[in-house]
Amino acid sequence: MDRGPHRFSYDQIIGLIEPRSTVLDLGCGDGELLHQLMVTRDIRGRGVEIEEAKIRECLAKGISVFQGDLDEGLKEYATGSYDYVILNETLQALHQPVMLLREMVRVGRRAIVNFPNFGYLINRAQLLLLGRMPVNRDLPYEWYDTPNIHFCTRRDFVDLCSRLDIPVLRTIDLRHERHVPPRYANLFATECCFLLQGVDGRKSV
Amino acid sequence: MDSSGVGIVAPQDITFAGAGEDPLLLESGRRFGPITVRYETYGSLNADRTNAVLILHAFSGDAHAAGFHQQTDRRPGWWDTMIGPARPFDTNRYYVICSNVLGGCRGTTGPGSLDPATGRPYGLSFPVITIEDMVNVQHRLVRHLGIDRLLAVAGGSMGGMQALQWTISYPDAVAGAIVLASTARLSAQGIAFNAVGRNAIMSDAGWNNGDYYGKEPPARGLAIARMIGHITYLSDASMHTKFGRRLQEREQFGFDFSDQFEVESYLEYQGGTFVDRFDANTYIYLSKAIDYFDLGGKYGSLERAFEKTKSKFLVVSYSSDWLYPSYQGKEIVVALMRRRKDVSYTELDCPYGHDSFLLETERQGALIGSFLHTVLETVRRDG
């Protein structure tokens, strides 16, 4: 999902991935993240993307990609078939984020989700002081033309993971590429990244 | 003549499975030979023989995929837009091969060929053949050309079926497979249209149980079969754009049966020119081969069919193709993914119906060019 000039640093995600693992990147865009993972981590990866033009770019990079709609879930993918399932900057654009999260931790041994934190100070301030939906460098869209339909705050997401019984293994919270301690992240992080426990080690699967 | 393509090309023939040689064991259990294969090649085979791409033609295609046979030819080979220097099947990099299928009527042995045992055309004594039989013949050709492993096989429609069969029959001989507008099993709808086509031919008195060579052929029946086929290759939108409701020679209805809509005249023309280059018995044999094609049925399940494949796949379907709809392409992809095979899939949003794979060259070409490049890199890296 293209959210404008700023995007969550790929390096942060790459740092979470073990070398030579298998990676499924949901909403992989032009395949740049997978490409970097192949080069730096020697992973075996594939992407899912809905836009034809992006698919052409993926293939041009030598990345295998499936044209599919994430709102249809991951029923084609066997349980535990990937080491990592990544959802990079796409959670907020899904019609059924809960369904997809469940699917991600089913298919992946780990899941990585990152999203813009709606609870960030400036967003709150814009809503509180101006009485308008936040529009800024991190959330560049007007409310009427945004692809982002399911915003949440970091705290909302933590709550959701606990309600879904998905263990959070690690979080990375950034304010414009700088780390923010978890304690203050809901207020000061612009971007949050969660490493979630997938199928192995979960009791009910 | 377009000078940017492969230029003048010459078809070649090779014959095998003749007297004293191994006959071809057909899927039906019959042994058959001799078999002559008509083929063309474009570009050159590299020293380590790793750059060969086999093009697999669709139902009414032939070995003449690119270039011109003579300076005076009006039209180039059937996939000329895709094959040539700097085209997706780039003949500066790849050695491109295309052959007419077994059972065909364009140079490869088929029902219209002479049976050496009788000195007369086979007609219906030609054995019933399958997609797998076609592939086995192609494999012999490829071996004859000194190639152990193809960089890729590529085809649309019936050609896509052959590409899939190649990856199953010869997993070590195919690095990449490009499957366009195709399916792993012909649908009931597809079988139904084929049946109507065969019926049109068989009910033409000229057909005479397939024994019409040297006599008046069942031209009307074959033309009608082609018209039906052609309708299934187009789409509502493409017909609307191309013809609308325009009349051929009048502005107003004349309220008599000489009124002809443009679409009618187009179909007449397509049917009429088809009979000049196609054999009615080949229509019957090839349509039957397509009807029989069902990988899931043959191997227990589609997943099991792909169990031993080692190729990298590119599957493309087209949004307006109602003969081989996108869900059928997706079925192939899902089965491959479940077996953890390397596959890419896209559905091109394209108005031309089933024929899209012949017409939508630009976007399709970009996908294919990238895919071939990746396969070549992989082959070079991993051997």
Tab-separated table of N, CA and C in Angstrom, chain B residues 207-342:
chain	number	residue	atom	x	y	z
B	207	TRP	N	-18.463	-35.354	-45.533
B	207	TRP	CA	-17.523	-35.924	-44.566
B	207	TRP	C	-17.286	-37.415	-44.819
B	208	ASN	N	-18.383	-38.136	-45.103
B	208	ASN	CA	-18.272	-39.535	-45.541
B	208	ASN	C	-17.420	-40.380	-44.590
B	209	ASN	N	-17.727	-40.280	-43.303
B	209	ASN	CA	-16.965	-41.022	-42.289
B	209	ASN	C	-15.463	-40.766	-42.346
B	210	GLY	N	-15.143	-39.553	-42.693
B	210	GLY	CA	-13.725	-39.180	-42.684
B	210	GLY	C	-12.997	-39.543	-43.958
B	211	ASP	N	-13.676	-40.173	-44.888
B	211	ASP	CA	-13.030	-40.614	-46.123
B	211	ASP	C	-13.434	-39.662	-47.248
B	212	TYR	N	-12.769	-38.557	-47.353
B	212	TYR	CA	-13.124	-37.566	-48.365
B	212	TYR	C	-11.890	-37.037	-49.082
B	213	TYR	N	-10.724	-37.568	-48.745
B	213	TYR	CA	-9.507	-37.028	-49.362
B	213	TYR	C	-9.509	-37.329	-50.857
B	214	GLY	N	-9.165	-36.338	-51.633
B	214	GLY	CA	-9.212	-36.475	-53.079
B	214	GLY	C	-10.600	-36.278	-53.636
B	215	LYS	N	-11.568	-36.068	-52.741
B	215	LYS	CA	-12.940	-35.802	-53.187
B	215	LYS	C	-13.359	-34.432	-52.647
B	216	GLU	N	-14.643	-34.163	-52.692
B	216	GLU	CA	-15.174	-32.903	-52.172
B	216	GLU	C	-15.180	-32.962	-50.636
B	217	PRO	N	-14.406	-32.125	-49.950
B	217	PRO	CA	-14.365	-32.215	-48.478
B	217	PRO	C	-15.611	-31.592	-47.833
B	218	PRO	N	-15.818	-31.872	-46.557
B	218	PRO	CA	-16.993	-31.319	-45.860
B	218	PRO	C	-16.779	-29.848	-45.503
B	219	ALA	N	-16.661	-29.026	-46.517
B	219	ALA	CA	-16.274	-27.630	-46.301
B	219	ALA	C	-17.329	-26.853	-45.513
B	220	ARG	N	-18.594	-27.098	-45.813
B	220	ARG	CA	-19.651	-26.357	-45.113
B	220	ARG	C	-19.662	-26.712	-43.625
B	221	GLY	N	-19.563	-27.993	-43.355
B	221	GLY	CA	-19.562	-28.440	-41.959
B	221	GLY	C	-18.377	-27.858	-41.200
B	222	LEU	N	-17.209	-27.879	-41.833
B	222	LEU	CA	-16.016	-27.347	-41.180
B	222	LEU	C	-16.140	-25.837	-40.963
B	223	ALA	N	-16.713	-25.151	-41.955
B	223	ALA	CA	-16.884	-23.700	-41.815
B	223	ALA	C	-17.812	-23.375	-40.641
B	224	ILE	N	-18.887	-24.149	-40.512
B	224	ILE	CA	-19.818	-23.910	-39.389
B	224	ILE	C	-19.118	-24.204	-38.058
B	225	ALA	N	-18.346	-25.287	-38.030
B	225	ALA	CA	-17.598	-25.611	-36.809
B	225	ALA	C	-16.679	-24.443	-36.436
B	226	ARG	N	-16.019	-23.885	-37.440
B	226	ARG	CA	-15.116	-22.769	-37.185
B	226	ARG	C	-15.871	-21.543	-36.675
B	227	MET	N	-17.048	-21.296	-37.263
B	227	MET	CA	-17.849	-20.142	-36.813
B	227	MET	C	-18.186	-20.281	-35.330
B	228	ILE	N	-18.618	-21.472	-34.956
B	228	ILE	CA	-18.976	-21.698	-33.543
B	228	ILE	C	-17.740	-21.481	-32.666
B	229	GLY	N	-16.642	-22.086	-33.110
B	229	GLY	CA	-15.403	-21.918	-32.355
B	229	GLY	C	-15.053	-20.447	-32.205
B	230	HIS	N	-15.161	-19.733	-33.301
B	230	HIS	CA	-14.767	-18.338	-33.282
B	230	HIS	C	-15.598	-17.509	-32.300
B	231	ILE	N	-16.886	-17.810	-32.226
B	231	ILE	CA	-17.740	-17.090	-31.269
B	231	ILE	C	-17.205	-17.301	-29.847
B	232	THR	N	-16.779	-18.526	-29.567
B	232	THR	CA	-16.317	-18.807	-28.204
B	232	THR	C	-14.973	-18.138	-27.908
B	233	TYR	N	-14.252	-17.726	-28.946
B	233	TYR	CA	-12.961	-17.079	-28.722
B	233	TYR	C	-13.109	-15.579	-28.472
B	234	LEU	N	-14.283	-15.026	-28.804
B	234	LEU	CA	-14.495	-13.584	-28.643
B	234	LEU	C	-15.253	-13.317	-27.351
B	235	SER	N	-15.629	-12.082	-27.152
B	235	SER	CA	-16.434	-11.752	-25.976
B	235	SER	C	-17.566	-10.843	-26.412
B	236	ASP	N	-18.557	-10.728	-25.548
B	236	ASP	CA	-19.674	-9.822	-25.810
B	236	ASP	C	-19.138	-8.423	-26.117
B	237	ALA	N	-18.201	-7.981	-25.274
B	237	ALA	CA	-17.667	-6.621	-25.440
B	237	ALA	C	-16.880	-6.475	-26.742
B	238	SER	N	-16.059	-7.476	-27.070
B	238	SER	CA	-15.243	-7.334	-28.276
B	238	SER	C	-16.126	-7.397	-29.528
B	239	MET	N	-17.165	-8.217	-29.503
B	239	MET	CA	-18.078	-8.271	-30.656
B	239	MET	C	-18.839	-6.964	-30.802
B	240	HIS	N	-19.239	-6.425	-29.648
B	240	HIS	CA	-19.966	-5.151	-29.690
B	240	HIS	C	-19.087	-4.057	-30.291
B	241	THR	N	-17.832	-4.013	-29.845
B	241	THR	CA	-16.921	-2.983	-30.344
B	241	THR	C	-16.618	-3.183	-31.826
B	242	LYS	N	-16.380	-4.420	-32.193
B	242	LYS	CA	-15.953	-4.720	-33.555
B	242	LYS	C	-17.100	-4.573	-34.564
B	243	PHE	N	-18.288	-5.029	-34.201
B	243	PHE	CA	-19.385	-5.088	-35.177
B	243	PHE	C	-20.618	-4.293	-34.789
B	244	GLY	N	-20.884	-4.197	-33.508
B	244	GLY	CA	-22.151	-3.608	-33.087
B	244	GLY	C	-23.299	-4.322	-33.779
B	245	ARG	N	-24.301	-3.542	-34.188
B	245	ARG	CA	-25.428	-4.123	-34.916
B	245	ARG	C	-25.412	-3.676	-36.379
B	246	ARG	N	-24.245	-3.225	-36.830
B	246	ARG	CA	-24.176	-2.690	-38.196
B	246	ARG	C	-24.503	-3.745	-39.239
B	247	LEU	N	-25.171	-3.274	-40.297
B	247	LEU	CA	-25.446	-4.150	-41.428
B	247	LEU	C	-24.258	-4.086	-42.383
B	248	GLN	N	-24.098	-5.147	-43.146
B	248	GLN	CA	-22.920	-5.233	-44.001
B	248	GLN	C	-22.995	-4.277	-45.202
B	249	GLU	N	-24.120	-4.288	-45.922
B	249	GLU	CA	-24.154	-3.503	-47.159
B	249	GLU	C	-25.282	-2.489	-47.209
B	250	ARG	N	-26.078	-2.407	-46.146
B	250	ARG	CA	-27.207	-1.494	-46.185
B	250	ARG	C	-27.184	-0.609	-44.956
B	251	GLU	N	-27.916	0.471	-45.020
B	251	GLU	CA	-28.097	1.330	-43.856
B	251	GLU	C	-29.363	0.928	-43.108
B	252	GLN	N	-30.396	0.577	-43.866
B	252	GLN	CA	-31.716	0.261	-43.307
B	252	GLN	C	-32.016	-1.229	-43.509
B	253	PHE	N	-32.862	-1.744	-42.625
B	253	PHE	CA	-33.301	-3.128	-42.830
B	253	PHE	C	-34.053	-3.217	-44.147
B	254	GLY	N	-33.805	-4.280	-44.898
B	254	GLY	CA	-34.574	-4.509	-46.120
B	254	GLY	C	-35.734	-5.466	-45.872
B	255	PHE	N	-35.796	-6.006	-44.657
B	255	PHE	CA	-36.813	-7.006	-44.302
B	255	PHE	C	-36.873	-8.152	-45.296
B	256	ASP	N	-35.695	-8.620	-45.664
B	256	ASP	CA	-35.628	-9.883	-46.395
B	256	ASP	C	-34.362	-10.591	-45.926
B	257	PHE	N	-34.172	-11.817	-46.352
B	257	PHE	CA	-33.076	-12.590	-45.782
B	257	PHE	C	-31.725	-12.299	-46.423
B	258	SER	N	-31.691	-11.315	-47.301
B	258	SER	CA	-30.382	-10.916	-47.815
B	258	SER	C	-29.710	-9.910	-46.880
B	259	ASP	N	-30.473	-9.402	-45.912
B	259	ASP	CA	-29.862	-8.555	-44.887
B	259	ASP	C	-28.769	-9.341	-44.186
B	260	GLN	N	-27.625	-8.712	-44.056
B	260	GLN	CA	-26.586	-9.407	-43.311
B	260	GLN	C	-25.920	-8.436	-42.344
B	261	PHE	N	-25.875	-8.829	-41.083
B	261	PHE	CA	-25.155	-8.032	-40.111
B	261	PHE	C	-23.647	-8.237	-40.317
B	262	GLU	N	-22.880	-7.255	-39.906
B	262	GLU	CA	-21.425	-7.355	-40.087
B	262	GLU	C	-20.847	-8.580	-39.406
B	263	VAL	N	-21.407	-8.896	-38.237
B	263	VAL	CA	-20.864	-10.035	-37.496
B	263	VAL	C	-21.091	-11.331	-38.270
B	264	GLU	N	-22.220	-11.417	-38.975
B	264	GLU	CA	-22.496	-12.605	-39.793
B	264	GLU	C	-21.474	-12.740	-40.901
B	265	SER	N	-21.243	-11.622	-41.565
B	265	SER	CA	-20.328	-11.650	-42.689
B	265	SER	C	-18.910	-11.993	-42.223
B	266	TYR	N	-18.567	-11.496	-41.022
B	266	TYR	CA	-17.259	-11.817	-40.449
B	266	TYR	C	-17.128	-13.325	-40.210
B	267	LEU	N	-18.171	-13.902	-39.625
B	267	LEU	CA	-18.127	-15.337	-39.342
B	267	LEU	C	-18.055	-16.139	-40.638
B	268	GLU	N	-18.817	-15.716	-41.628
B	268	GLU	CA	-18.770	-16.382	-42.933
B	268	GLU	C	-17.340	-16.359	-43.473
B	269	TYR	N	-16.736	-15.190	-43.367
B	269	TYR	CA	-15.379	-15.033	-43.884
B	269	TYR	C	-14.407	-15.948	-43.128
B	270	GLN	N	-14.519	-15.923	-41.786
B	270	GLN	CA	-13.638	-16.762	-40.968
B	270	GLN	C	-13.814	-18.232	-41.303
B	271	GLY	N	-15.076	-18.635	-41.429
B	271	GLY	CA	-15.362	-20.037	-41.765
B	271	GLY	C	-14.812	-20.376	-43.138
B	272	GLY	N	-15.014	-19.467	-44.091
B	272	GLY	CA	-14.603	-19.710	-45.474
B	272	GLY	C	-13.099	-19.833	-45.637
B	273	THR	N	-12.345	-18.965	-44.946
B	273	THR	CA	-10.890	-19.037	-45.112
B	273	THR	C	-10.312	-20.222	-44.335
B	274	PHE	N	-11.003	-20.621	-43.281
B	274	PHE	CA	-10.503	-21.726	-42.456
B	274	PHE	C	-10.431	-23.019	-43.264
B	275	VAL	N	-11.455	-23.265	-44.095
B	275	VAL	CA	-11.491	-24.545	-44.816
B	275	VAL	C	-10.334	-24.671	-45.804
B	276	ASP	N	-9.768	-23.530	-46.189
B	276	ASP	CA	-8.629	-23.601	-47.111
B	276	ASP	C	-7.363	-24.088	-46.435
B	277	ARG	N	-7.284	-23.932	-45.125
B	277	ARG	CA	-6.028	-24.284	-44.466
B	277	ARG	C	-6.176	-25.358	-43.392
B	278	PHE	N	-7.386	-25.861	-43.215
B	278	PHE	CA	-7.571	-26.809	-42.116
B	278	PHE	C	-8.329	-28.039	-42.585
B	279	ASP	N	-7.997	-29.164	-41.975
B	279	ASP	CA	-8.613	-30.426	-42.351
B	279	ASP	C	-9.712	-30.785	-41.346
B	280	ALA	N	-10.861	-31.158	-41.873
B	280	ALA	CA	-12.010	-31.453	-41.010
B	280	ALA	C	-11.711	-32.580	-40.023
B	281	ASN	N	-10.994	-33.598	-40.474
B	281	ASN	CA	-10.683	-34.700	-39.547
B	281	ASN	C	-9.742	-34.244	-38.426
B	282	THR	N	-8.818	-33.366	-38.759
B	282	THR	CA	-7.964	-32.816	-37.703
B	282	THR	C	-8.818	-32.081	-36.666
B	283	TYR	N	-9.825	-31.355	-37.152
B	283	TYR	CA	-10.739	-30.676	-36.225
B	283	TYR	C	-11.331	-31.686	-35.240
B	284	ILE	N	-11.755	-32.807	-35.787
B	284	ILE	CA	-12.388	-33.833	-34.944
B	284	ILE	C	-11.373	-34.428	-33.957
B	285	TYR	N	-10.192	-34.771	-34.447
B	285	TYR	CA	-9.199	-35.412	-33.577
B	285	TYR	C	-8.681	-34.455	-32.489
B	286	LEU	N	-8.376	-33.224	-32.888
B	286	LEU	CA	-7.821	-32.300	-31.891
B	286	LEU	C	-8.874	-31.895	-30.859
B	287	SER	N	-10.117	-31.696	-31.315
B	287	SER	CA	-11.149	-31.305	-30.349
B	287	SER	C	-11.389	-32.435	-29.348
B	288	LYS	N	-11.245	-33.664	-29.833
B	288	LYS	CA	-11.414	-34.816	-28.930
B	288	LYS	C	-10.256	-34.871	-27.921
B	289	ALA	N	-9.066	-34.574	-28.401
B	289	ALA	CA	-7.903	-34.569	-27.495
B	289	ALA	C	-8.106	-33.547	-26.380
B	290	ILE	N	-8.665	-32.398	-26.739
B	290	ILE	CA	-8.935	-31.369	-25.731
B	290	ILE	C	-10.013	-31.846	-24.763
B	291	ASP	N	-11.047	-32.479	-25.311
B	291	ASP	CA	-12.134	-32.995	-24.456
B	291	ASP	C	-11.589	-33.966	-23.407
B	292	TYR	N	-10.659	-34.822	-23.831
B	292	TYR	CA	-10.120	-35.828	-22.910
B	292	TYR	C	-9.245	-35.215	-21.822
B	293	PHE	N	-8.778	-34.002	-22.044
B	293	PHE	CA	-7.777	-33.440	-21.130
B	293	PHE	C	-8.376	-33.144	-19.757
B	294	ASP	N	-7.855	-33.809	-18.747
B	294	ASP	CA	-8.312	-33.617	-17.367
B	294	ASP	C	-7.211	-34.128	-16.443
B	295	LEU	N	-6.329	-33.245	-16.046
B	295	LEU	CA	-5.165	-33.666	-15.256
B	295	LEU	C	-5.567	-34.227	-13.901
B	296	GLY	N	-6.547	-33.579	-13.269
B	296	GLY	CA	-6.990	-34.059	-11.954
B	296	GLY	C	-7.568	-35.462	-12.065
B	297	GLY	N	-8.378	-35.668	-13.089
B	297	GLY	CA	-8.997	-36.976	-13.297
B	297	GLY	C	-7.950	-38.044	-13.570
B	298	LYS	N	-6.934	-37.659	-14.334
B	298	LYS	CA	-5.942	-38.640	-14.768
B	298	LYS	C	-4.987	-39.044	-13.647
B	299	TYR	N	-4.633	-38.072	-12.798
B	299	TYR	CA	-3.618	-38.357	-11.773
B	299	TYR	C	-4.209	-38.459	-10.365
B	300	GLY	N	-5.518	-38.488	-10.269
B	300	GLY	CA	-6.139	-38.633	-8.948
B	300	GLY	C	-6.606	-37.311	-8.392
B	301	SER	N	-5.768	-36.307	-8.482
B	301	SER	CA	-6.163	-34.944	-8.122
B	301	SER	C	-5.194	-34.011	-8.809
B	302	LEU	N	-5.592	-32.758	-8.922
B	302	LEU	CA	-4.716	-31.806	-9.599
B	302	LEU	C	-3.423	-31.624	-8.819
B	303	GLU	N	-3.539	-31.606	-7.502
B	303	GLU	CA	-2.329	-31.489	-6.674
B	303	GLU	C	-1.379	-32.644	-6.939
B	304	ARG	N	-1.947	-33.831	-7.001
B	304	ARG	CA	-1.109	-35.001	-7.240
B	304	ARG	C	-0.486	-34.945	-8.644
B	305	ALA	N	-1.256	-34.401	-9.589
B	305	ALA	CA	-0.728	-34.282	-10.955
B	305	ALA	C	0.572	-33.489	-10.958
B	306	PHE	N	0.626	-32.466	-10.126
B	306	PHE	CA	1.788	-31.570	-10.130
B	306	PHE	C	2.881	-32.000	-9.150
B	307	GLU	N	2.628	-33.100	-8.447
B	307	GLU	CA	3.541	-33.583	-7.405
B	307	GLU	C	5.015	-33.519	-7.805
B	308	LYS	N	5.323	-34.057	-8.992
B	308	LYS	CA	6.740	-34.226	-9.367
B	308	LYS	C	7.285	-33.095	-10.236
B	309	THR	N	6.465	-32.083	-10.518
B	309	THR	CA	6.941	-31.010	-11.391
B	309	THR	C	8.073	-30.246	-10.717
B	310	LYS	N	9.023	-29.796	-11.553
B	310	LYS	CA	10.154	-29.030	-11.025
B	310	LYS	C	10.246	-27.659	-11.671
B	311	SER	N	9.279	-27.325	-12.504
B	311	SER	CA	9.352	-26.077	-13.255
B	311	SER	C	8.885	-24.909	-12.407
B	312	LYS	N	9.287	-23.740	-12.865
B	312	LYS	CA	8.737	-22.501	-12.349
B	312	LYS	C	7.578	-22.153	-13.289
B	313	PHE	N	6.450	-21.720	-12.733
B	313	PHE	CA	5.262	-21.504	-13.557
B	313	PHE	C	4.860	-20.037	-13.632
B	314	LEU	N	4.357	-19.664	-14.799
B	314	LEU	CA	3.641	-18.393	-14.936
B	314	LEU	C	2.281	-18.714	-15.547
B	315	VAL	N	1.231	-18.424	-14.807
B	315	VAL	CA	-0.127	-18.690	-15.286
B	315	VAL	C	-0.838	-17.352	-15.471
B	316	VAL	N	-1.393	-17.143	-16.655
B	316	VAL	CA	-2.106	-15.898	-16.931
B	316	VAL	C	-3.504	-16.222	-17.435
B	317	SER	N	-4.498	-15.572	-16.856
B	317	SER	CA	-5.848	-15.688	-17.391
B	317	SER	C	-6.330	-14.295	-17.785
B	318	TYR	N	-7.456	-14.243	-18.457
B	318	TYR	CA	-7.934	-12.983	-19.039
B	318	TYR	C	-9.376	-12.755	-18.607
B	319	SER	N	-9.642	-11.544	-18.142
B	319	SER	CA	-10.926	-11.286	-17.480
B	319	SER	C	-12.128	-11.585	-18.365
B	320	SER	N	-12.019	-11.390	-19.675
B	320	SER	CA	-13.189	-11.557	-20.542
B	320	SER	C	-13.252	-12.935	-21.205
B	321	ASP	N	-12.361	-13.834	-20.817
B	321	ASP	CA	-12.333	-15.178	-21.409
B	321	ASP	C	-13.400	-16.037	-20.734
B	322	TRP	N	-14.483	-16.311	-21.444
B	322	TRP	CA	-15.546	-17.126	-20.838
B	322	TRP	C	-15.441	-18.577	-21.267
B	323	LEU	N	-14.541	-18.882	-22.197
B	323	LEU	CA	-14.357	-20.276	-22.608
B	323	LEU	C	-13.451	-21.004	-21.604
B	324	TYR	N	-12.373	-20.352	-21.215
B	324	TYR	CA	-11.467	-20.872	-20.185
B	324	TYR	C	-11.387	-19.786	-19.106
B	325	PRO	N	-12.426	-19.654	-18.299
B	325	PRO	CA	-12.502	-18.512	-17.373
B	325	PRO	C	-11.376	-18.514	-16.330
B	326	SER	N	-11.176	-17.342	-15.747
B	326	SER	CA	-10.074	-17.164	-14.791
B	326	SER	C	-10.050	-18.198	-13.669
B	327	TYR	N	-11.218	-18.608	-13.206
B	327	TYR	CA	-11.206	-19.541	-12.066
B	327	TYR	C	-10.461	-20.828	-12.435
B	328	GLN	N	-10.457	-21.157	-13.732
B	328	GLN	CA	-9.775	-22.384	-14.149
B	328	GLN	C	-8.253	-22.205	-14.100
B	329	GLY	N	-7.803	-21.009	-14.435
B	329	GLY	CA	-6.373	-20.719	-14.285
B	329	GLY	C	-5.983	-20.750	-12.812
B	330	LYS	N	-6.866	-20.172	-11.990
B	330	LYS	CA	-6.591	-20.126	-10.548
B	330	LYS	C	-6.523	-21.518	-9.942
B	331	GLU	N	-7.351	-22.435	-10.453
B	331	GLU	CA	-7.317	-23.817	-9.942
B	331	GLU	C	-5.926	-24.427	-10.123
B	332	ILE	N	-5.344	-24.159	-11.285
B	332	ILE	CA	-3.988	-24.655	-11.550
B	332	ILE	C	-3.027	-24.076	-10.511
B	333	VAL	N	-3.152	-22.768	-10.304
B	333	VAL	CA	-2.219	-22.057	-9.426
B	333	VAL	C	-2.361	-22.533	-7.979
B	334	VAL	N	-3.592	-22.690	-7.534
B	334	VAL	CA	-3.817	-23.114	-6.148
B	334	VAL	C	-3.242	-24.502	-5.917
B	335	ALA	N	-3.466	-25.398	-6.887
B	335	ALA	CA	-2.921	-26.755	-6.745
B	335	ALA	C	-1.390	-26.706	-6.677
B	336	LEU	N	-0.791	-25.870	-7.505
B	336	LEU	CA	0.672	-25.745	-7.492
B	336	LEU	C	1.160	-25.163	-6.171
B	337	MET	N	0.455	-24.133	-5.687
B	337	MET	CA	0.861	-23.496	-4.425
B	337	MET	C	0.781	-24.488	-3.281
B	338	ARG	N	-0.270	-25.291	-3.304
B	338	ARG	CA	-0.411	-26.271	-2.212
B	338	ARG	C	0.714	-27.276	-2.207
B	339	ARG	N	1.282	-27.536	-3.388
B	339	ARG	CA	2.444	-28.434	-3.462
B	339	ARG	C	3.738	-27.645	-3.360
B	340	ARG	N	3.618	-26.374	-2.978
B	340	ARG	CA	4.785	-25.511	-2.781
B	340	ARG	C	5.628	-25.356	-4.039
B	341	LYS	N	4.953	-25.327	-5.169
B	341	LYS	CA	5.668	-25.091	-6.417
B	341	LYS	C	5.774	-23.588	-6.631
B	342	ASP	N	6.770	-23.217	-7.406
B	342	ASP	CA	7.012	-21.799	-7.660
B	342	ASP	C	6.097	-21.339	-8.787
